Coordinates of C-alpha atoms in Angstrom, one line a residue:
M1 CA -21.9 16.7 46.6
K2 CA -19.6 18.2 48.8
A3 CA -22.4 20.0 50.7
L4 CA -24.2 16.0 50.4
F5 CA -21.2 15.3 52.6
Y6 CA -21.0 18.1 54.7
R7 CA -25.1 17.7 55.5
L8 CA -25.0 13.7 55.4
V9 CA -22.1 12.5 56.8
L10 CA -19.4 15.3 58.9
F11 CA -22.5 17.3 60.5
P12 CA -24.1 14.8 62.5
L13 CA -20.8 12.9 63.3
G14 CA -19.3 16.3 65.0
L15 CA -16.3 16.3 63.6
L16 CA -17.6 20.2 62.1
R17 CA -18.4 21.3 65.7
G18 CA -15.9 24.0 67.9
P19 CA -13.6 26.2 66.5
G20 CA -11.0 26.0 63.6
L21 CA -14.9 24.8 60.9
F22 CA -12.9 25.7 57.8
G23 CA -9.8 24.1 58.2
R24 CA -11.9 20.4 59.5
I25 CA -14.5 20.8 56.2
Q26 CA -11.0 21.1 53.8
R27 CA -9.2 18.3 55.7
A28 CA -12.5 15.6 55.7
W29 CA -13.5 16.5 52.7
R30 CA -9.5 15.7 51.8
I31 CA -9.9 12.1 53.7
F32 CA -13.4 11.4 52.1
G33 CA -11.5 11.9 48.7
K34 CA -8.3 10.1 49.5
S35 CA -9.3 7.3 51.9
G36 CA -13.2 7.4 51.4
W37 CA -15.4 6.5 54.2
A38 CA -13.2 4.1 56.0
G39 CA -10.8 7.2 56.5
V40 CA -13.5 9.4 57.8
Q41 CA -14.2 6.7 60.2
W42 CA -10.6 6.8 61.4
E43 CA -10.6 10.4 62.0
L44 CA -13.7 10.5 64.1
G45 CA -12.3 7.9 66.0
R46 CA -8.9 9.7 66.1
R47 CA -10.6 13.0 67.0
M48 CA -13.0 12.0 69.9
G49 CA -9.9 11.1 72.1
G50 CA -8.5 7.8 70.4
Y51 CA -10.1 4.8 67.7
N52 CA -10.5 2.7 70.5
N53 CA -12.1 5.2 73.3
Y54 CA -15.0 3.0 74.7
D55 CA -16.7 5.3 76.4
N56 CA -16.7 7.9 74.0
W57 CA -18.5 4.8 71.3
V58 CA -20.7 3.5 73.9
R59 CA -22.1 6.9 74.5
R60 CA -22.3 7.8 70.6
H61 CA -23.5 3.9 69.6
D62 CA -24.7 2.1 72.0
T63 CA -26.6 4.1 74.3
L64 CA -30.5 3.8 74.2
T65 CA -32.1 7.7 74.4
P66 CA -35.7 7.7 74.9
E67 CA -37.5 8.1 71.8
L68 CA -35.3 4.9 71.2
R69 CA -36.2 2.9 73.6
E70 CA -40.4 4.0 73.0
K71 CA -39.9 3.0 69.2
L72 CA -38.5 -0.1 70.4
A73 CA -41.3 -0.9 73.3
R74 CA -43.9 0.0 69.9
R75 CA -42.3 -3.1 67.7
A76 CA -41.3 -4.9 70.9
E77 CA -45.6 -4.7 71.4
A78 CA -46.6 -5.2 67.5
M79 CA -44.8 -8.7 67.5
E80 CA -46.3 -11.3 66.2
G81 CA -45.3 -14.7 67.5
G82 CA -43.0 -13.9 69.9
P83 CA -41.5 -15.5 71.9
L84 CA -41.2 -16.4 75.6
I85 CA -38.1 -16.1 76.9
S86 CA -37.0 -18.4 79.7
V87 CA -34.2 -16.7 81.5
I88 CA -32.1 -19.5 83.5
M89 CA -30.2 -17.9 86.2
P90 CA -28.7 -19.9 89.3
T91 CA -27.6 -18.3 92.4
Y92 CA -25.3 -18.9 95.4
N93 CA -24.7 -16.5 97.6
P94 CA -24.1 -13.3 95.4
N95 CA -23.5 -10.0 96.6
P96 CA -27.1 -8.8 97.2
A97 CA -27.0 -5.5 95.4
W98 CA -25.3 -7.0 92.5
L99 CA -28.2 -9.9 92.5
R100 CA -31.1 -7.1 92.5
E101 CA -29.0 -4.9 89.5
A102 CA -29.0 -8.4 88.0
I103 CA -32.9 -8.9 88.1
E104 CA -33.9 -5.5 87.4
S105 CA -31.9 -5.5 84.5
V106 CA -34.4 -8.3 83.0
R107 CA -37.3 -6.4 84.3
A108 CA -35.9 -4.0 82.7
Q109 CA -36.2 -5.7 79.3
I110 CA -38.6 -3.4 76.6
Y111 CA -39.4 -6.9 75.3
Q112 CA -41.9 -8.2 78.0
N113 CA -42.4 -12.0 77.0
W114 CA -39.8 -13.7 79.5
E115 CA -39.8 -15.2 82.4
L116 CA -37.0 -15.3 85.1
C117 CA -35.6 -19.1 86.7
I118 CA -33.9 -18.8 89.2
A119 CA -32.4 -21.4 91.1
D120 CA -30.3 -20.3 94.6
D121 CA -27.7 -23.3 95.6
A122 CA -28.6 -23.3 98.9
S123 CA -27.0 -19.8 99.8
T124 CA -25.7 -19.7 103.1
S125 CA -26.6 -15.7 103.0
K126 CA -29.9 -14.3 105.0
D127 CA -29.8 -11.6 102.4
V128 CA -29.7 -13.1 99.3
R129 CA -33.2 -15.5 100.5
E130 CA -34.9 -12.0 101.8
V131 CA -34.3 -10.4 98.1
L132 CA -35.3 -13.5 95.9
E133 CA -38.5 -14.2 98.2
A134 CA -39.2 -10.2 97.5
Y135 CA -39.3 -10.6 93.9
S136 CA -40.6 -14.0 93.1
R137 CA -43.5 -12.6 95.7
S138 CA -43.9 -9.2 93.9
D139 CA -43.6 -10.3 90.5
A140 CA -45.4 -13.1 88.7
R141 CA -42.7 -13.6 86.0
I142 CA -39.9 -14.6 88.6
K143 CA -40.2 -18.2 89.4
V144 CA -37.8 -19.2 92.5
V145 CA -36.5 -22.7 93.7
F146 CA -34.1 -22.9 96.8
R147 CA -32.4 -25.9 96.5
P148 CA -32.2 -27.9 99.7
Q149 CA -28.1 -28.9 99.3
N150 CA -25.7 -27.4 97.3
G151 CA -25.0 -28.9 94.1
H152 CA -22.4 -26.6 92.3
I153 CA -23.4 -24.4 89.2
S154 CA -24.6 -27.1 87.0
A155 CA -27.1 -29.0 89.1
S156 CA -28.7 -25.3 90.2
S157 CA -28.8 -24.6 86.7
N158 CA -30.5 -27.4 86.0
S159 CA -33.0 -27.0 88.6
A160 CA -33.9 -23.1 86.5
I161 CA -34.1 -24.7 83.8
E162 CA -36.7 -27.2 85.5
L163 CA -38.9 -24.2 86.0
A164 CA -38.7 -22.7 82.6
T165 CA -42.0 -22.9 80.8
G166 CA -40.4 -20.8 77.6
S167 CA -39.6 -22.3 74.0
W168 CA -36.0 -20.2 74.5
L169 CA -33.5 -20.2 77.4
A170 CA -31.2 -17.4 77.9
L171 CA -28.3 -18.1 80.2
M172 CA -27.0 -15.4 82.8
D173 CA -25.1 -15.0 86.1
H174 CA -26.4 -14.0 89.0
D175 CA -24.5 -10.6 89.3
D176 CA -24.3 -9.5 85.4
L177 CA -26.0 -7.1 83.6
L178 CA -28.4 -7.0 80.4
P179 CA -29.2 -3.9 78.3
A180 CA -32.5 -2.7 78.3
H181 CA -33.0 -4.5 74.7
A182 CA -31.2 -7.7 74.9
L183 CA -34.0 -9.5 74.6
Y184 CA -35.7 -7.4 72.2
C185 CA -32.9 -8.2 69.8
V186 CA -32.9 -12.3 70.4
A187 CA -36.8 -12.3 69.6
E188 CA -36.1 -10.3 66.2
C189 CA -33.5 -13.2 65.5
I190 CA -36.4 -15.5 66.2
I191 CA -39.0 -14.3 64.5
A192 CA -36.7 -13.5 61.7
H193 CA -35.2 -16.7 61.5
P194 CA -37.6 -19.4 62.1
D195 CA -34.5 -22.4 61.9
V196 CA -32.7 -21.1 64.2
R197 CA -31.8 -23.1 67.4
L198 CA -28.5 -21.1 69.2
I199 CA -27.9 -17.5 69.5
Y200 CA -25.3 -15.9 70.6
S201 CA -24.5 -12.0 70.7
D202 CA -21.0 -9.6 71.4
E203 CA -20.5 -9.0 74.8
D204 CA -18.7 -6.7 77.3
K205 CA -17.6 -6.0 80.8
V206 CA -18.8 -3.9 83.9
D207 CA -16.5 -3.3 86.5
E208 CA -17.9 -3.6 90.4
G209 CA -18.5 1.1 90.1
G210 CA -20.6 -0.6 87.0
H211 CA -18.8 1.2 84.4
R212 CA -18.3 -0.7 80.8
F213 CA -15.3 -1.5 79.4
G214 CA -13.5 -4.8 77.3
P215 CA -16.2 -5.2 74.8
Y216 CA -15.4 -8.8 72.6
F217 CA -17.0 -7.8 69.0
K218 CA -17.2 -11.2 67.9
P219 CA -17.5 -12.9 64.4
D220 CA -19.9 -14.9 63.0
W221 CA -20.6 -18.9 63.7
N222 CA -16.9 -19.9 63.3
V223 CA -16.6 -23.2 64.6
D224 CA -12.8 -23.2 65.0
L225 CA -12.4 -20.3 67.0
F226 CA -15.6 -21.6 69.6
R227 CA -13.0 -25.1 69.8
S228 CA -10.2 -22.5 70.8
Q229 CA -12.8 -20.2 73.0
N230 CA -16.0 -20.2 74.2
M231 CA -17.0 -17.3 72.0
F232 CA -20.6 -17.9 72.6
S233 CA -21.3 -16.8 75.8
H234 CA -22.2 -14.2 77.1
L235 CA -25.4 -13.8 75.5
G236 CA -26.2 -17.6 74.6
V237 CA -29.6 -18.1 74.2
L238 CA -30.7 -21.9 73.2
A239 CA -33.6 -23.2 72.4
T240 CA -35.2 -25.1 75.2
D241 CA -36.3 -28.4 73.7
L242 CA -32.7 -28.9 72.3
V243 CA -31.3 -28.0 75.4
R244 CA -33.2 -31.3 77.3
D245 CA -32.9 -33.4 74.3
V246 CA -28.8 -33.6 75.2
G247 CA -29.6 -33.8 78.8
G248 CA -29.0 -30.2 80.1
F249 CA -26.5 -29.1 82.0
R250 CA -23.5 -32.3 83.2
V251 CA -22.1 -32.4 86.5
G252 CA -19.0 -32.7 86.5
L253 CA -17.9 -30.0 84.0
E254 CA -18.5 -26.8 86.8
G255 CA -16.6 -24.2 85.4
S256 CA -17.1 -24.2 81.8
Q257 CA -20.5 -26.5 82.2
D258 CA -21.8 -23.9 79.6
W259 CA -19.0 -24.5 76.2
D260 CA -20.0 -28.0 77.9
L261 CA -23.7 -27.7 76.8
V262 CA -23.1 -25.5 73.6
L263 CA -20.6 -28.3 72.5
R264 CA -23.3 -30.6 72.3
C265 CA -25.9 -28.9 71.3
V266 CA -23.6 -28.0 68.1
E267 CA -23.4 -31.5 67.2
R268 CA -26.6 -31.7 66.9
V269 CA -27.4 -28.8 64.4
E270 CA -26.8 -27.2 61.4
P271 CA -23.8 -24.1 60.9
R272 CA -27.0 -22.0 59.5
Q273 CA -29.4 -22.8 62.5
I274 CA -26.6 -20.7 64.8
R275 CA -27.2 -17.3 64.6
H276 CA -24.7 -14.0 65.8
I277 CA -26.3 -10.9 66.9
P278 CA -23.3 -8.0 66.6
R279 CA -24.6 -6.0 69.0
V280 CA -23.3 -5.7 72.6
L281 CA -26.1 -7.6 74.6
Y282 CA -24.5 -8.8 77.7
H283 CA -22.0 -7.1 80.8
W284 CA -20.0 -9.8 82.4
R285 CA -19.3 -8.3 85.8
V286 CA -15.2 -8.4 86.7
H287 CA -14.6 -8.7 90.2
G288 CA -11.9 -11.0 92.2
E289 CA -14.0 -14.6 92.1
S290 CA -15.4 -13.7 88.3
T291 CA -13.9 -15.9 85.5
A292 CA -14.5 -12.8 83.3
K293 CA -11.5 -11.1 85.4
S294 CA -9.1 -13.6 84.8
M295 CA -9.8 -18.0 84.0
G296 CA -7.2 -18.1 87.2
A297 CA -10.1 -17.0 89.5
K298 CA -12.1 -20.9 88.5
P299 CA -8.7 -23.0 88.1
Y300 CA -10.9 -26.0 88.0
A301 CA -12.9 -24.0 84.7
A302 CA -9.5 -24.8 82.6
V303 CA -9.7 -28.5 83.6
A304 CA -13.0 -29.0 83.0
G305 CA -12.5 -27.0 79.5
E306 CA -10.2 -29.4 78.4
R307 CA -12.3 -32.1 79.2
A308 CA -15.2 -31.2 77.4
L309 CA -13.7 -29.9 74.4
N310 CA -12.0 -34.1 74.2
E311 CA -14.9 -35.4 74.6
H312 CA -16.6 -33.3 72.1
L313 CA -13.8 -34.4 69.8
A314 CA -14.3 -37.9 70.5
R315 CA -18.4 -37.8 69.9
T316 CA -17.7 -36.1 66.7
G317 CA -15.0 -38.7 65.2
V318 CA -12.2 -36.2 65.7
Q319 CA -8.7 -37.4 66.2
G320 CA -7.2 -34.5 68.2
A321 CA -6.5 -33.7 71.8
A322 CA -7.1 -30.0 73.7
E323 CA -4.8 -28.0 75.8
Y324 CA -5.2 -25.2 77.9
L325 CA -3.1 -22.4 76.8
G326 CA -4.1 -19.5 79.2
F327 CA -5.8 -17.5 77.1
G328 CA -7.7 -20.3 74.9
F329 CA -7.4 -23.5 73.9
R330 CA -5.8 -25.6 71.6
V331 CA -6.4 -29.2 69.3
R332 CA -3.8 -30.7 68.5
Y333 CA -5.3 -32.8 65.2
A334 CA -3.8 -35.7 64.3
L335 CA -1.8 -37.0 61.3
P336 CA -2.9 -40.7 59.9
Q337 CA -0.1 -43.1 60.4
V338 CA 0.5 -42.9 56.4
L339 CA 1.4 -39.4 55.4
P340 CA 0.0 -38.1 52.4
E341 CA 2.1 -36.5 50.4
V342 CA 2.6 -32.9 50.3
S343 CA 3.6 -31.1 46.9
L344 CA 5.6 -27.6 47.8
I345 CA 5.1 -25.2 45.2
I346 CA 7.3 -22.4 45.2
P347 CA 7.6 -19.7 41.8
T348 CA 10.3 -17.3 41.9
R349 CA 12.0 -15.1 39.0
N350 CA 16.1 -15.6 39.6
A351 CA 16.1 -14.7 43.3
L352 CA 18.9 -17.4 44.0
Q353 CA 19.5 -15.9 47.7
L354 CA 16.0 -16.2 48.4
V355 CA 15.2 -19.6 46.8
K356 CA 18.4 -20.3 48.1
Q357 CA 17.4 -20.0 52.2
C358 CA 13.7 -21.1 51.6
I359 CA 14.7 -24.0 50.0
E360 CA 17.7 -24.9 52.8
S361 CA 15.0 -23.9 55.7
I362 CA 12.6 -26.4 54.5
E363 CA 15.1 -29.0 54.2
A364 CA 16.5 -28.3 57.7
K365 CA 14.1 -27.7 59.3
T366 CA 10.7 -29.5 58.9
S367 CA 10.1 -32.7 60.6
Y368 CA 7.1 -33.4 58.3
A369 CA 8.8 -35.8 55.7
N370 CA 6.8 -36.6 53.2
Y371 CA 7.6 -34.1 50.8
E372 CA 8.5 -33.1 47.6
I373 CA 9.3 -29.6 46.1
I374 CA 8.2 -27.8 42.8
L375 CA 10.0 -24.8 41.8
V376 CA 8.7 -22.5 39.1
D377 CA 11.4 -21.1 37.4
N378 CA 9.1 -18.1 35.6
G379 CA 11.4 -16.8 33.0
S380 CA 15.3 -16.7 35.2
D381 CA 18.4 -15.5 33.4
D382 CA 20.7 -15.5 36.1
P383 CA 23.5 -17.2 35.6
S384 CA 24.2 -18.1 39.1
A385 CA 20.5 -19.0 40.1
L386 CA 20.1 -21.0 37.1
A387 CA 23.2 -23.1 38.1
Y388 CA 21.7 -23.2 41.6
F389 CA 18.2 -24.8 40.1
K390 CA 19.9 -27.3 38.0
E391 CA 21.6 -28.5 41.2
L392 CA 18.0 -29.1 42.8
D393 CA 16.5 -30.9 39.9
A394 CA 18.7 -32.8 40.3
R395 CA 17.7 -34.0 43.9
P396 CA 15.6 -37.1 44.2
N397 CA 12.2 -35.0 46.1
I398 CA 12.6 -31.9 43.7
R399 CA 11.2 -30.8 40.5
V400 CA 12.2 -27.5 38.5
L401 CA 9.6 -26.4 36.4
R402 CA 10.5 -24.0 33.1
D403 CA 7.7 -22.0 32.4
D404 CA 8.6 -18.3 30.8
R405 CA 5.2 -16.8 30.4
P406 CA 5.1 -13.2 31.6
F407 CA 4.5 -13.3 34.9
N408 CA 1.1 -14.7 36.8
Y409 CA 1.1 -15.6 39.2
A410 CA -2.1 -17.7 39.1
A411 CA -0.8 -19.1 35.8
L412 CA 2.2 -20.2 37.5
N413 CA 0.4 -22.1 40.6
N414 CA -2.1 -24.0 38.7
A415 CA 0.4 -25.2 36.0
A416 CA 2.7 -26.3 38.9
V417 CA -0.8 -27.6 40.7
A418 CA -1.3 -29.8 37.9
Q419 CA 1.7 -31.8 38.0
A420 CA 1.6 -32.1 42.2
K421 CA 2.3 -36.0 43.3
G422 CA 0.7 -35.1 46.3
E423 CA -2.6 -35.4 48.0
L424 CA -2.3 -31.6 49.2
V425 CA -0.7 -29.0 47.7
A426 CA 1.8 -26.6 49.8
L427 CA 1.9 -22.7 47.9
V428 CA 5.0 -21.5 49.2
N429 CA 6.7 -17.8 48.4
N430 CA 10.2 -17.6 47.3
D431 CA 10.7 -15.5 50.3
I432 CA 9.6 -17.7 52.8
E433 CA 12.0 -18.8 55.5
V434 CA 10.3 -21.7 58.1
I435 CA 11.1 -20.7 61.6
T436 CA 9.1 -24.3 63.7
P437 CA 9.8 -28.1 62.4
D438 CA 6.4 -28.5 62.9
W439 CA 4.9 -26.4 60.8
L440 CA 4.1 -28.5 57.7
S441 CA 2.8 -31.5 60.4
E442 CA -0.5 -28.9 61.7
M443 CA -0.9 -27.2 58.2
V444 CA -1.9 -30.6 56.9
S445 CA -3.7 -31.6 59.9
I446 CA -5.4 -28.8 59.8
A447 CA -6.4 -29.3 56.2
L448 CA -6.9 -33.1 56.2
Q449 CA -9.7 -32.4 58.8
P450 CA -13.4 -32.6 57.2
G451 CA -15.0 -29.5 55.7
A452 CA -11.5 -27.8 55.8
G453 CA -10.5 -25.8 52.7
A454 CA -7.6 -23.7 53.0
V455 CA -5.0 -23.6 55.7
G456 CA -2.8 -20.5 56.4
A457 CA 0.0 -19.7 58.4
R458 CA 1.5 -17.2 61.1
L459 CA 3.9 -15.6 59.0
W460 CA 6.4 -12.8 60.9
Y461 CA 8.3 -10.3 59.6
P462 CA 12.0 -10.9 60.1
N463 CA 11.3 -8.3 63.2
M464 CA 9.2 -10.7 64.5
T465 CA 6.3 -8.2 64.1
L466 CA 3.1 -10.2 62.9
Q467 CA 2.6 -10.1 59.0
H468 CA 0.1 -12.5 58.4
A469 CA -2.6 -13.4 60.7
G470 CA -5.6 -14.5 58.7
V471 CA -7.0 -11.7 55.9
I472 CA -9.8 -10.0 56.8
L473 CA -11.9 -8.6 53.6
G474 CA -12.6 -4.9 53.2
V475 CA -9.6 -3.6 55.1
G476 CA -8.1 -0.6 52.7
G477 CA -10.8 -1.6 49.8
I478 CA -10.6 -5.3 49.7
A479 CA -8.2 -7.2 52.0
A480 CA -6.1 -6.8 54.8
H481 CA -3.8 -9.0 57.0
A482 CA -5.4 -9.3 60.8
H483 CA -3.1 -7.9 63.5
R484 CA -0.7 -7.3 60.6
G485 CA 2.6 -5.7 63.0
M486 CA 2.0 -6.7 65.7
P487 CA 4.9 -7.6 68.2
A488 CA 5.6 -11.1 68.8
G489 CA 4.5 -12.3 72.6
R490 CA 1.4 -10.5 72.0
E491 CA -2.6 -12.5 71.9
G492 CA -4.6 -10.0 70.1
Y493 CA -7.9 -8.9 70.2
G494 CA -10.0 -11.7 71.8
G495 CA -7.0 -13.6 72.2
R496 CA -7.8 -14.0 67.7
A497 CA -3.8 -13.4 67.1
G498 CA -3.1 -16.7 69.1
L499 CA -5.6 -19.1 68.3
I500 CA -6.8 -21.2 65.6
Q501 CA -9.7 -19.7 63.8
S502 CA -11.8 -20.0 60.4
F503 CA -10.7 -16.4 57.9
S504 CA -12.8 -16.3 55.2
A505 CA -9.3 -15.7 53.3
V506 CA -5.7 -16.9 54.4
T507 CA -2.7 -15.8 52.0
A508 CA -0.9 -17.7 49.6
A509 CA 2.4 -17.0 51.0
C510 CA 2.2 -20.1 52.7
L511 CA -1.4 -22.1 52.6
V512 CA -2.4 -25.8 52.2
I513 CA -4.6 -27.2 50.8
R514 CA -6.1 -30.9 49.3
K515 CA -5.2 -30.8 46.0
S516 CA -8.9 -32.4 45.0
I517 CA -10.3 -29.1 46.5
Y518 CA -8.0 -26.6 44.5
E519 CA -8.9 -28.6 41.3
Q520 CA -12.8 -28.8 42.4
V521 CA -13.3 -25.1 42.9
G522 CA -11.0 -24.3 39.8
G523 CA -7.5 -23.5 41.0
F524 CA -6.6 -19.6 40.7
D525 CA -8.1 -16.8 38.7
E526 CA -5.0 -16.6 36.1
V527 CA -7.5 -14.7 33.3
H528 CA -9.4 -11.5 36.3
L529 CA -6.7 -12.1 39.0
Q530 CA -2.9 -12.4 37.5
V531 CA -1.0 -10.6 40.2
A532 CA -3.3 -9.6 43.0
F533 CA -6.1 -10.8 45.2
N534 CA -5.7 -13.9 43.4
D535 CA -5.4 -15.5 46.6
V536 CA -8.5 -14.1 48.2
D537 CA -10.7 -14.5 45.5
F538 CA -9.4 -18.4 45.9
C539 CA -10.4 -18.9 49.0
L540 CA -13.5 -17.3 48.9
R541 CA -14.2 -19.2 46.2
V542 CA -13.3 -22.6 48.5
R543 CA -16.1 -21.3 50.6
E544 CA -18.4 -20.3 48.5
A545 CA -17.7 -24.3 47.7
G546 CA -18.9 -25.1 51.1
Y547 CA -15.3 -25.5 53.2
R548 CA -14.3 -23.6 55.8
N549 CA -10.7 -21.7 55.5
V550 CA -8.9 -22.0 58.5
W551 CA -5.7 -20.2 60.1
T552 CA -3.3 -21.3 62.5
P553 CA -0.4 -19.5 64.9
Y554 CA 1.3 -22.8 65.4
A555 CA 2.6 -22.9 62.0
E556 CA 5.2 -19.9 62.5
L557 CA 7.3 -19.2 59.6
L558 CA 9.2 -15.9 58.2
H559 CA 8.2 -13.8 55.1
H560 CA 10.0 -11.4 53.7
E561 CA 7.0 -10.1 51.9
S562 CA 7.3 -9.1 47.9
A563 CA 11.1 -9.0 48.0
T564 CA 11.4 -9.7 44.1
R565 CA 8.7 -7.5 43.0
G566 CA 8.8 -4.4 43.0
K567 CA 6.1 -1.6 43.4
D568 CA 3.5 -1.9 40.6
L569 CA 4.0 2.0 39.5
S570 CA 3.9 1.0 35.2
P571 CA 0.9 3.0 34.3
E572 CA 0.6 -0.7 32.6
K573 CA 0.7 -2.2 36.2
R574 CA -1.6 0.4 37.7
A575 CA -4.3 0.0 34.7
R576 CA -4.1 -4.0 35.5
F577 CA -4.3 -3.6 38.9
E578 CA -7.1 -1.0 39.5
R579 CA -9.0 -3.9 36.5
E580 CA -8.1 -5.9 39.7
V581 CA -9.9 -4.0 42.2
A582 CA -12.9 -3.3 40.4
Y583 CA -13.5 -7.2 39.5
M584 CA -12.9 -8.1 43.2
H585 CA -16.0 -5.5 44.0
E586 CA -18.2 -6.9 41.2
R587 CA -17.5 -10.5 42.0
W588 CA -17.2 -10.3 45.8
G589 CA -19.2 -7.0 46.8
E590 CA -21.7 -7.9 49.4
L591 CA -19.0 -9.8 51.4
L592 CA -16.2 -7.0 51.1
E593 CA -18.5 -5.2 53.6
N594 CA -19.7 -7.7 55.4
D595 CA -17.4 -10.0 56.6
P596 CA -18.7 -13.1 58.6
A597 CA -15.1 -13.7 60.2
Y598 CA -14.8 -9.8 61.7
S599 CA -17.0 -7.7 62.8
P600 CA -19.3 -5.1 61.8
N601 CA -18.6 -3.0 64.7
L602 CA -15.1 -3.3 64.2
M603 CA -12.9 -0.9 62.1
L604 CA -12.5 -1.3 58.3
A605 CA -9.5 1.5 57.8
R606 CA -7.1 -0.8 60.1
E607 CA -5.7 -3.7 60.7
D608 CA -5.5 -4.1 64.6
F609 CA -9.3 -4.7 65.5
S610 CA -9.7 -1.0 65.9
Y611 CA -13.9 0.0 66.9
A612 CA -15.9 1.3 63.4
W613 CA -17.3 4.8 64.3
P614 CA -20.1 4.2 63.1
P615 CA -20.4 -0.1 63.2
R616 CA -22.1 -0.7 59.8
L617 CA -25.3 -1.8 61.3
A618 CA -28.6 -1.0 60.4
P619 CA -30.0 1.5 63.4
L620 CA -32.5 -0.5 66.0

């Protein structure tokens, strides 16, 4: 086993090269034994100058060797039914050198069944016209139209689409770059998924000197994140007939015209028809005038984005309003005029001060009016706590349910939900403290949206470092919290610590869901998962039933985490925990390895969206 580990894992990754060989062998073997492959990939990243050293990551995991280029070229030639892809490029006074680089990156594509459709929007630069005319004469696949007057990017993009004869449109700016395998990967996706209608990839940025940086490794299709940011671009590829059916780009939405186009296309397809290619297939040029550098370079883009998103909400019958935040957009979903009742379920055993802090903060700071509190007393024996619980039980909107069974978190919640009067239930830990008045309003407004399942909150440790911003599957073996430990005031990876989005799971420390959905999926698993992972399993079954689990950063609470529970150190508790781990792997093994809300290019050894060494992708 050890010899195989050396040969198949350590040598190819370079962990055994250089001085101190014997010590590194022993250290790597200990890491593998303790932390498995996740630990080894973390060590690899650290030894290579940091696990977020993108230069090293690109060199090892995103650079085409001559041998790989040749192999992909042979595959491309053998593709049967390979689609014609029309690359759509509007131009207006670009830097001629960058324009040449952009065009050459298309001409260098390994997949050859493409055409480049360029619409020049009345550029005043003589050099730009000469470049375009020269390319159109030298390569029959390059079509150019010169618009007689400037109409801005939407009009010029539509002029480029008029030139297209391909069944697919790939959107490209006049100063950006495509890696050589971009269209090959797109064609491969189209052939593998005949019903696909929209395709997007990961992306990074390239500076004026050609240096790559700032990759965005995206999740699979995530409509809630898409309503928060244009995660579709770049590389965005759309079925030509779909684009023409929705009327192409809309004049007046310049700056967010591509987001508006995809919003309208998304309304006409099923989520399964939207595919994500988890590879960097687009290099977005950063310069002083580009939105890749800052939305501030084009403030009108933010205004157009708000309009595009608000009109999308209106077309889809969603009551809500969008606003620009500076790094993304927030949708404020409207509550109904008659507020549905919410049953807040709080299990506890003793813990007088924590429970008192929790309930008093709810009553003092919650702006949502229609709720009841169900306190589940799991065998408390502290006289002070019992006296307080008796006092609570006398209040009109609080009930105390006594449950003397051995601690089983799943069973305690299931029993309480069965007696809940609310249309929605909110599972709340006894160590939660409310800090934002609209926390429940925000969570209920999302939970009432069509297709929404469990809704999670942004939870902070008392020192205002992040405790919960959604659950990532596979991290640490089963699951962990995204961005855990990140200081307040930061946006997180790709803005994802500050934007509404779907996750595969959210924590039940503070979770809101319609009672009907809770009952539909059978509640928490009180047989196999009495203590650990029951909320993750519950959310995965909600997802399996066809709902989206959503996390919002606009419901903020403090979590004095696990203040009333000790560590599972006894042999009995350790054995139970190991059984629960085994059950999760048996029930959800595939999802634990491939979380659609995460990326195979991101590491499973950490919660901070560090790069994976290597990515969990099949080789090209």
